[in-house]
Amino acid sequence: MHMEDYDDRDGRKVWLTRDEVADVVADAADDGTVQRIAIGLMARSGLRSAEVVDVTPADVDETPSGWVVRVQRGKGDKYRETPLPDSMAATINAYADVRDDGPDNPLVPRTTRTVRDWVMAIGDRRLDETGDVGWSHLSAHDLRRTWGTLLVDDEVEPGLVMEWGGWEDWETFREAYLGTYSTKAKTRARGKVDWL
């Protein structure tokens, strides 16, 4: 886990490792399908908590490049499509098949505040389990921040990450979202040039 102080308020930004993201997603799985979908959409597809509560089964689609979730009204009411892992698509499709409220009703029929509270509760459980006080700073937005950073860390072209996440300019993405590169990424970058 990596943390930095916010510039303009109390608290800290948090970036999780891949293993920590897996722990958060697994912890959500213990609390039921709706929570697992909500946490997965933030941690695995980079959605904002306010976007999560608007996603319907009709917004999940298989495209030539793989499964996507269509964010109909992202920040500034902007449309975007972001990748959805196959396992998340399978969970969403199975859940949509067994519920009776149709393809146009939200998958997570809760408030944005509830979704944010779920993330904070997971952070509290992880704090109790690990003793790492960094978990006390975990927010829903940190899952999105981590998602963007991990994609760049895995060499996904930053312009594509920005498109998927709905970020319009590099400066905002770099300053507010992109965290410290992993040791693996730094080593890989050094190996690309022979003079370092």
PDB file of C-alpha atoms in Angstrom:
ATOM      1  CA  MET A   1       0.000   0.000   0.000  1.00  0.00           C
ATOM      2  CA  HIS A   2       1.187   3.457  -0.894  1.00  0.00           C
ATOM      3  CA  MET A   3      -0.254   6.622   0.650  1.00  0.00           C
ATOM      4  CA  GLU A   4       0.090  10.360   0.121  1.00  0.00           C
ATOM      5  CA  ASP A   5      -1.454  13.273   1.994  1.00  0.00           C
ATOM      6  CA  TYR A   6      -4.165  15.207   0.188  1.00  0.00           C
ATOM      7  CA  ASP A   7      -3.027  18.705  -0.779  1.00  0.00           C
ATOM      8  CA  ASP A   8      -6.286  20.430   0.079  1.00  0.00           C
ATOM      9  CA  ARG A   9      -7.869  18.435   2.915  1.00  0.00           C
ATOM     10  CA  ASP A  10      -7.179  16.077   5.761  1.00  0.00           C
ATOM     11  CA  GLY A  11      -6.636  12.417   5.073  1.00  0.00           C
ATOM     12  CA  ARG A  12      -4.620  10.404   2.620  1.00  0.00           C
ATOM     13  CA  LYS A  13      -4.896   9.019  -0.885  1.00  0.00           C
ATOM     14  CA  VAL A  14      -4.337   5.270  -0.965  1.00  0.00           C
ATOM     15  CA  TRP A  15      -3.030   3.045  -3.743  1.00  0.00           C
ATOM     16  CA  LEU A  16      -3.335  -0.682  -3.196  1.00  0.00           C
ATOM     17  CA  THR A  17      -1.138  -3.470  -4.503  1.00  0.00           C
ATOM     18  CA  ARG A  18      -2.631  -6.168  -6.715  1.00  0.00           C
ATOM     19  CA  ASP A  19      -2.773  -8.518  -3.737  1.00  0.00           C
ATOM     20  CA  GLU A  20      -4.528  -5.897  -1.620  1.00  0.00           C
ATOM     21  CA  VAL A  21      -7.103  -5.323  -4.368  1.00  0.00           C
ATOM     22  CA  ALA A  22      -7.716  -9.085  -4.461  1.00  0.00           C
ATOM     23  CA  ASP A  23      -8.205  -9.027  -0.662  1.00  0.00           C
ATOM     24  CA  VAL A  24     -10.738  -6.173  -0.936  1.00  0.00           C
ATOM     25  CA  VAL A  25     -12.678  -7.950  -3.688  1.00  0.00           C
ATOM     26  CA  ALA A  26     -12.623 -11.228  -1.730  1.00  0.00           C
ATOM     27  CA  ASP A  27     -13.802  -9.428   1.401  1.00  0.00           C
ATOM     28  CA  ALA A  28     -16.728  -7.965  -0.549  1.00  0.00           C
ATOM     29  CA  ALA A  29     -17.600 -11.441  -1.839  1.00  0.00           C
ATOM     30  CA  ASP A  30     -18.323 -12.493   1.741  1.00  0.00           C
ATOM     31  CA  ASP A  31     -21.104  -9.882   1.964  1.00  0.00           C
ATOM     32  CA  GLY A  32     -23.253 -10.897  -0.984  1.00  0.00           C
ATOM     33  CA  THR A  33     -23.600 -10.506  -4.715  1.00  0.00           C
ATOM     34  CA  VAL A  34     -24.720  -6.868  -4.810  1.00  0.00           C
ATOM     35  CA  GLN A  35     -21.755  -5.728  -2.738  1.00  0.00           C
ATOM     36  CA  ARG A  36     -19.375  -7.931  -4.746  1.00  0.00           C
ATOM     37  CA  ILE A  37     -20.642  -6.306  -7.965  1.00  0.00           C
ATOM     38  CA  ALA A  38     -20.293  -2.784  -6.532  1.00  0.00           C
ATOM     39  CA  ILE A  39     -16.752  -3.316  -5.243  1.00  0.00           C
ATOM     40  CA  GLY A  40     -15.758  -5.143  -8.430  1.00  0.00           C
ATOM     41  CA  LEU A  41     -16.999  -2.325 -10.658  1.00  0.00           C
ATOM     42  CA  MET A  42     -14.810   0.148  -8.758  1.00  0.00           C
ATOM     43  CA  ALA A  43     -11.725  -2.045  -8.255  1.00  0.00           C
ATOM     44  CA  ARG A  44     -11.752  -3.917 -11.567  1.00  0.00           C
ATOM     45  CA  SER A  45     -13.370  -1.416 -13.961  1.00  0.00           C
ATOM     46  CA  GLY A  46     -12.535   1.959 -12.399  1.00  0.00           C
ATOM     47  CA  LEU A  47     -16.071   3.225 -11.846  1.00  0.00           C
ATOM     48  CA  ARG A  48     -16.842   6.047  -9.432  1.00  0.00           C
ATOM     49  CA  SER A  49     -19.226   5.151  -6.602  1.00  0.00           C
ATOM     50  CA  ALA A  50     -21.887   7.420  -8.145  1.00  0.00           C
ATOM     51  CA  GLU A  51     -21.524   5.531 -11.438  1.00  0.00           C
ATOM     52  CA  VAL A  52     -21.819   2.117  -9.778  1.00  0.00           C
ATOM     53  CA  VAL A  53     -25.383   2.756  -8.593  1.00  0.00           C
ATOM     54  CA  ASP A  54     -26.508   3.590 -12.155  1.00  0.00           C
ATOM     55  CA  VAL A  55     -25.199   0.453 -13.911  1.00  0.00           C
ATOM     56  CA  THR A  56     -27.891  -1.868 -15.244  1.00  0.00           C
ATOM     57  CA  PRO A  57     -27.580  -5.329 -16.834  1.00  0.00           C
ATOM     58  CA  ALA A  58     -28.238  -3.616 -20.180  1.00  0.00           C
ATOM     59  CA  ASP A  59     -25.000  -1.628 -19.690  1.00  0.00           C
ATOM     60  CA  VAL A  60     -22.881  -4.799 -19.724  1.00  0.00           C
ATOM     61  CA  ASP A  61     -21.998  -5.964 -23.216  1.00  0.00           C
ATOM     62  CA  GLU A  62     -19.527  -8.164 -25.021  1.00  0.00           C
ATOM     63  CA  THR A  63     -17.631  -6.285 -27.730  1.00  0.00           C
ATOM     64  CA  PRO A  64     -14.949  -7.445 -30.193  1.00  0.00           C
ATOM     65  CA  SER A  65     -12.320  -6.328 -27.653  1.00  0.00           C
ATOM     66  CA  GLY A  66     -14.021  -8.083 -24.706  1.00  0.00           C
ATOM     67  CA  TRP A  67     -16.630  -7.333 -22.073  1.00  0.00           C
ATOM     68  CA  VAL A  68     -17.331  -3.690 -21.236  1.00  0.00           C
ATOM     69  CA  VAL A  69     -19.542  -1.762 -18.895  1.00  0.00           C
ATOM     70  CA  ARG A  70     -21.155   1.262 -20.483  1.00  0.00           C
ATOM     71  CA  VAL A  71     -21.145   4.256 -18.176  1.00  0.00           C
ATOM     72  CA  GLN A  72     -24.130   6.192 -19.464  1.00  0.00           C
ATOM     73  CA  ARG A  73     -23.719   9.291 -17.297  1.00  0.00           C
ATOM     74  CA  GLY A  74     -20.204   9.588 -15.960  1.00  0.00           C
ATOM     75  CA  LYS A  75     -18.753  12.741 -14.462  1.00  0.00           C
ATOM     76  CA  GLY A  76     -20.105  15.695 -16.424  1.00  0.00           C
ATOM     77  CA  ASP A  77     -22.765  13.378 -17.879  1.00  0.00           C
ATOM     78  CA  LYS A  78     -20.157  11.940 -20.264  1.00  0.00           C
ATOM     79  CA  TYR A  79     -20.547   8.488 -21.791  1.00  0.00           C
ATOM     80  CA  ARG A  80     -17.683   6.011 -21.777  1.00  0.00           C
ATOM     81  CA  GLU A  81     -17.002   2.305 -22.031  1.00  0.00           C
ATOM     82  CA  THR A  82     -14.578   0.624 -19.703  1.00  0.00           C
ATOM     83  CA  PRO A  83     -13.304  -2.972 -19.697  1.00  0.00           C
ATOM     84  CA  LEU A  84     -15.040  -5.500 -17.499  1.00  0.00           C
ATOM     85  CA  PRO A  85     -13.224  -8.697 -16.489  1.00  0.00           C
ATOM     86  CA  ASP A  86     -14.817 -11.889 -17.778  1.00  0.00           C
ATOM     87  CA  SER A  87     -15.454 -13.097 -14.220  1.00  0.00           C
ATOM     88  CA  MET A  88     -17.311  -9.873 -13.369  1.00  0.00           C
ATOM     89  CA  ALA A  89     -19.381 -10.132 -16.548  1.00  0.00           C
ATOM     90  CA  ALA A  90     -20.279 -13.728 -15.630  1.00  0.00           C
ATOM     91  CA  THR A  91     -21.305 -12.677 -12.101  1.00  0.00           C
ATOM     92  CA  ILE A  92     -23.399  -9.772 -13.381  1.00  0.00           C
ATOM     93  CA  ASN A  93     -25.074 -11.843 -16.094  1.00  0.00           C
ATOM     94  CA  ALA A  94     -25.873 -14.680 -13.671  1.00  0.00           C
ATOM     95  CA  TYR A  95     -27.254 -12.238 -11.113  1.00  0.00           C
ATOM     96  CA  ALA A  96     -29.344 -10.470 -13.761  1.00  0.00           C
ATOM     97  CA  ASP A  97     -30.794 -13.817 -14.845  1.00  0.00           C
ATOM     98  CA  VAL A  98     -32.039 -14.721 -11.363  1.00  0.00           C
ATOM     99  CA  ARG A  99     -33.508 -11.393 -10.303  1.00  0.00           C
ATOM    100  CA  ASP A 100     -36.923 -10.305 -11.453  1.00  0.00           C
ATOM    101  CA  ASP A 101     -36.576  -6.567 -12.024  1.00  0.00           C
ATOM    102  CA  GLY A 102     -35.493  -6.422 -15.654  1.00  0.00           C
ATOM    103  CA  PRO A 103     -32.455  -5.299 -17.640  1.00  0.00           C
ATOM    104  CA  ASP A 104     -32.972  -1.562 -17.112  1.00  0.00           C
ATOM    105  CA  ASN A 105     -32.981  -1.479 -13.309  1.00  0.00           C
ATOM    106  CA  PRO A 106     -29.745  -0.844 -11.398  1.00  0.00           C
ATOM    107  CA  LEU A 107     -27.635  -3.819 -10.386  1.00  0.00           C
ATOM    108  CA  VAL A 108     -26.740  -2.019  -7.143  1.00  0.00           C
ATOM    109  CA  PRO A 109     -30.022  -0.469  -5.961  1.00  0.00           C
ATOM    110  CA  ARG A 110     -28.372   1.445  -3.135  1.00  0.00           C
ATOM    111  CA  THR A 111     -27.234   4.995  -2.502  1.00  0.00           C
ATOM    112  CA  THR A 112     -23.767   6.238  -3.329  1.00  0.00           C
ATOM    113  CA  ARG A 113     -23.262   6.727   0.435  1.00  0.00           C
ATOM    114  CA  THR A 114     -24.019   3.041   1.066  1.00  0.00           C
ATOM    115  CA  VAL A 115     -21.469   1.980  -1.552  1.00  0.00           C
ATOM    116  CA  ARG A 116     -18.857   4.242   0.030  1.00  0.00           C
ATOM    117  CA  ASP A 117     -19.711   2.860   3.474  1.00  0.00           C
ATOM    118  CA  TRP A 118     -19.150  -0.683   2.189  1.00  0.00           C
ATOM    119  CA  VAL A 119     -15.616   0.250   1.151  1.00  0.00           C
ATOM    120  CA  MET A 120     -14.911   1.889   4.503  1.00  0.00           C
ATOM    121  CA  ALA A 121     -16.237  -1.201   6.316  1.00  0.00           C
ATOM    122  CA  ILE A 122     -13.910  -3.405   4.266  1.00  0.00           C
ATOM    123  CA  GLY A 123     -11.033  -1.086   5.186  1.00  0.00           C
ATOM    124  CA  ASP A 124     -11.957  -1.407   8.862  1.00  0.00           C
ATOM    125  CA  ARG A 125     -12.012  -5.220   8.620  1.00  0.00           C
ATOM    126  CA  ARG A 126      -8.652  -5.232   6.807  1.00  0.00           C
ATOM    127  CA  LEU A 127      -7.246  -2.921   9.519  1.00  0.00           C
ATOM    128  CA  ASP A 128      -8.449  -5.324  12.226  1.00  0.00           C
ATOM    129  CA  GLU A 129      -6.977  -8.280  10.361  1.00  0.00           C
ATOM    130  CA  THR A 130      -3.619  -6.767   9.378  1.00  0.00           C
ATOM    131  CA  GLY A 131      -2.975  -3.949  11.858  1.00  0.00           C
ATOM    132  CA  ASP A 132      -1.944  -1.718   8.925  1.00  0.00           C
ATOM    133  CA  VAL A 133      -3.357   1.751   9.703  1.00  0.00           C
ATOM    134  CA  GLY A 134      -3.324   2.568   6.005  1.00  0.00           C
ATOM    135  CA  TRP A 135      -6.579   0.639   5.725  1.00  0.00           C
ATOM    136  CA  SER A 136      -8.257   3.295   7.892  1.00  0.00           C
ATOM    137  CA  HIS A 137      -7.823   5.747   4.985  1.00  0.00           C
ATOM    138  CA  LEU A 138      -9.351   3.515   2.297  1.00  0.00           C
ATOM    139  CA  SER A 139     -12.139   5.154   0.296  1.00  0.00           C
ATOM    140  CA  ALA A 140     -14.196   4.159  -2.723  1.00  0.00           C
ATOM    141  CA  HIS A 141     -12.216   6.612  -4.834  1.00  0.00           C
ATOM    142  CA  ASP A 142      -8.989   4.833  -3.881  1.00  0.00           C
ATOM    143  CA  LEU A 143     -10.232   1.748  -5.740  1.00  0.00           C
ATOM    144  CA  ARG A 144     -10.559   3.824  -8.924  1.00  0.00           C
ATOM    145  CA  ARG A 145      -7.184   5.477  -8.303  1.00  0.00           C
ATOM    146  CA  THR A 146      -5.557   2.074  -7.803  1.00  0.00           C
ATOM    147  CA  TRP A 147      -7.207   0.680 -10.947  1.00  0.00           C
ATOM    148  CA  GLY A 148      -5.730   3.437 -13.129  1.00  0.00           C
ATOM    149  CA  THR A 149      -2.281   3.108 -11.617  1.00  0.00           C
ATOM    150  CA  LEU A 150      -2.197  -0.678 -11.951  1.00  0.00           C
ATOM    151  CA  LEU A 151      -3.165  -0.441 -15.621  1.00  0.00           C
ATOM    152  CA  VAL A 152      -0.324   1.982 -16.323  1.00  0.00           C
ATOM    153  CA  ASP A 153       1.981  -0.219 -14.229  1.00  0.00           C
ATOM    154  CA  ASP A 154       1.083  -3.114 -16.539  1.00  0.00           C
ATOM    155  CA  GLU A 155       2.054  -0.993 -19.558  1.00  0.00           C
ATOM    156  CA  VAL A 156      -1.436  -0.177 -20.799  1.00  0.00           C
ATOM    157  CA  GLU A 157      -0.982   2.964 -22.865  1.00  0.00           C
ATOM    158  CA  PRO A 158      -1.876   5.936 -20.605  1.00  0.00           C
ATOM    159  CA  GLY A 159      -4.114   7.512 -23.239  1.00  0.00           C
ATOM    160  CA  LEU A 160      -6.237   4.361 -23.290  1.00  0.00           C
ATOM    161  CA  VAL A 161      -6.364   4.275 -19.472  1.00  0.00           C
ATOM    162  CA  MET A 162      -7.555   7.894 -19.530  1.00  0.00           C
ATOM    163  CA  GLU A 163     -10.223   7.034 -22.127  1.00  0.00           C
ATOM    164  CA  TRP A 164     -11.480   4.059 -20.110  1.00  0.00           C
ATOM    165  CA  GLY A 165     -11.497   6.058 -16.872  1.00  0.00           C
ATOM    166  CA  GLY A 166     -12.983   9.226 -18.333  1.00  0.00           C
ATOM    167  CA  TRP A 167      -9.979  11.419 -17.541  1.00  0.00           C
ATOM    168  CA  GLU A 168      -9.627  14.216 -20.066  1.00  0.00           C
ATOM    169  CA  ASP A 169      -6.155  15.558 -19.392  1.00  0.00           C
ATOM    170  CA  TRP A 170      -2.821  14.041 -18.480  1.00  0.00           C
ATOM    171  CA  GLU A 171      -2.060  16.563 -15.731  1.00  0.00           C
ATOM    172  CA  THR A 172      -5.192  15.703 -13.738  1.00  0.00           C
ATOM    173  CA  PHE A 173      -4.616  11.983 -14.216  1.00  0.00           C
ATOM    174  CA  ARG A 174      -0.951  12.233 -13.255  1.00  0.00           C
ATOM    175  CA  GLU A 175      -1.409  14.473 -10.216  1.00  0.00           C
ATOM    176  CA  ALA A 176      -4.621  13.085  -8.745  1.00  0.00           C
ATOM    177  CA  TYR A 177      -4.632   9.431  -9.725  1.00  0.00           C
ATOM    178  CA  LEU A 178      -1.346   7.983 -10.851  1.00  0.00           C
ATOM    179  CA  GLY A 179       0.628   6.757  -7.865  1.00  0.00           C
ATOM    180  CA  THR A 180       4.130   5.492  -7.408  1.00  0.00           C
ATOM    181  CA  TYR A 181       5.261   2.993  -9.991  1.00  0.00           C
ATOM    182  CA  SER A 182       5.971  -0.506  -8.693  1.00  0.00           C
ATOM    183  CA  THR A 183       9.462  -1.930  -8.376  1.00  0.00           C
ATOM    184  CA  LYS A 184       8.584  -4.278 -11.235  1.00  0.00           C
ATOM    185  CA  ALA A 185       7.657  -1.340 -13.496  1.00  0.00           C
ATOM    186  CA  LYS A 186      10.796   0.596 -12.565  1.00  0.00           C
ATOM    187  CA  THR A 187      13.009  -2.427 -13.273  1.00  0.00           C
ATOM    188  CA  ARG A 188      11.229  -3.058 -16.577  1.00  0.00           C
ATOM    189  CA  ALA A 189      11.703   0.596 -17.604  1.00  0.00           C
ATOM    190  CA  ARG A 190      15.409   0.544 -16.742  1.00  0.00           C
ATOM    191  CA  GLY A 191      15.825  -2.571 -18.873  1.00  0.00           C
ATOM    192  CA  LYS A 192      14.506  -0.695 -21.910  1.00  0.00           C
ATOM    193  CA  VAL A 193      17.565   1.559 -22.069  1.00  0.00           C
ATOM    194  CA  ASP A 194      21.156   0.416 -21.907  1.00  0.00           C
ATOM    195  CA  TRP A 195      22.610   3.557 -20.334  1.00  0.00           C
ATOM    196  CA  LEU A 196      20.845   3.295 -16.942  1.00  0.00           C
TER     197      LEU A 196
END
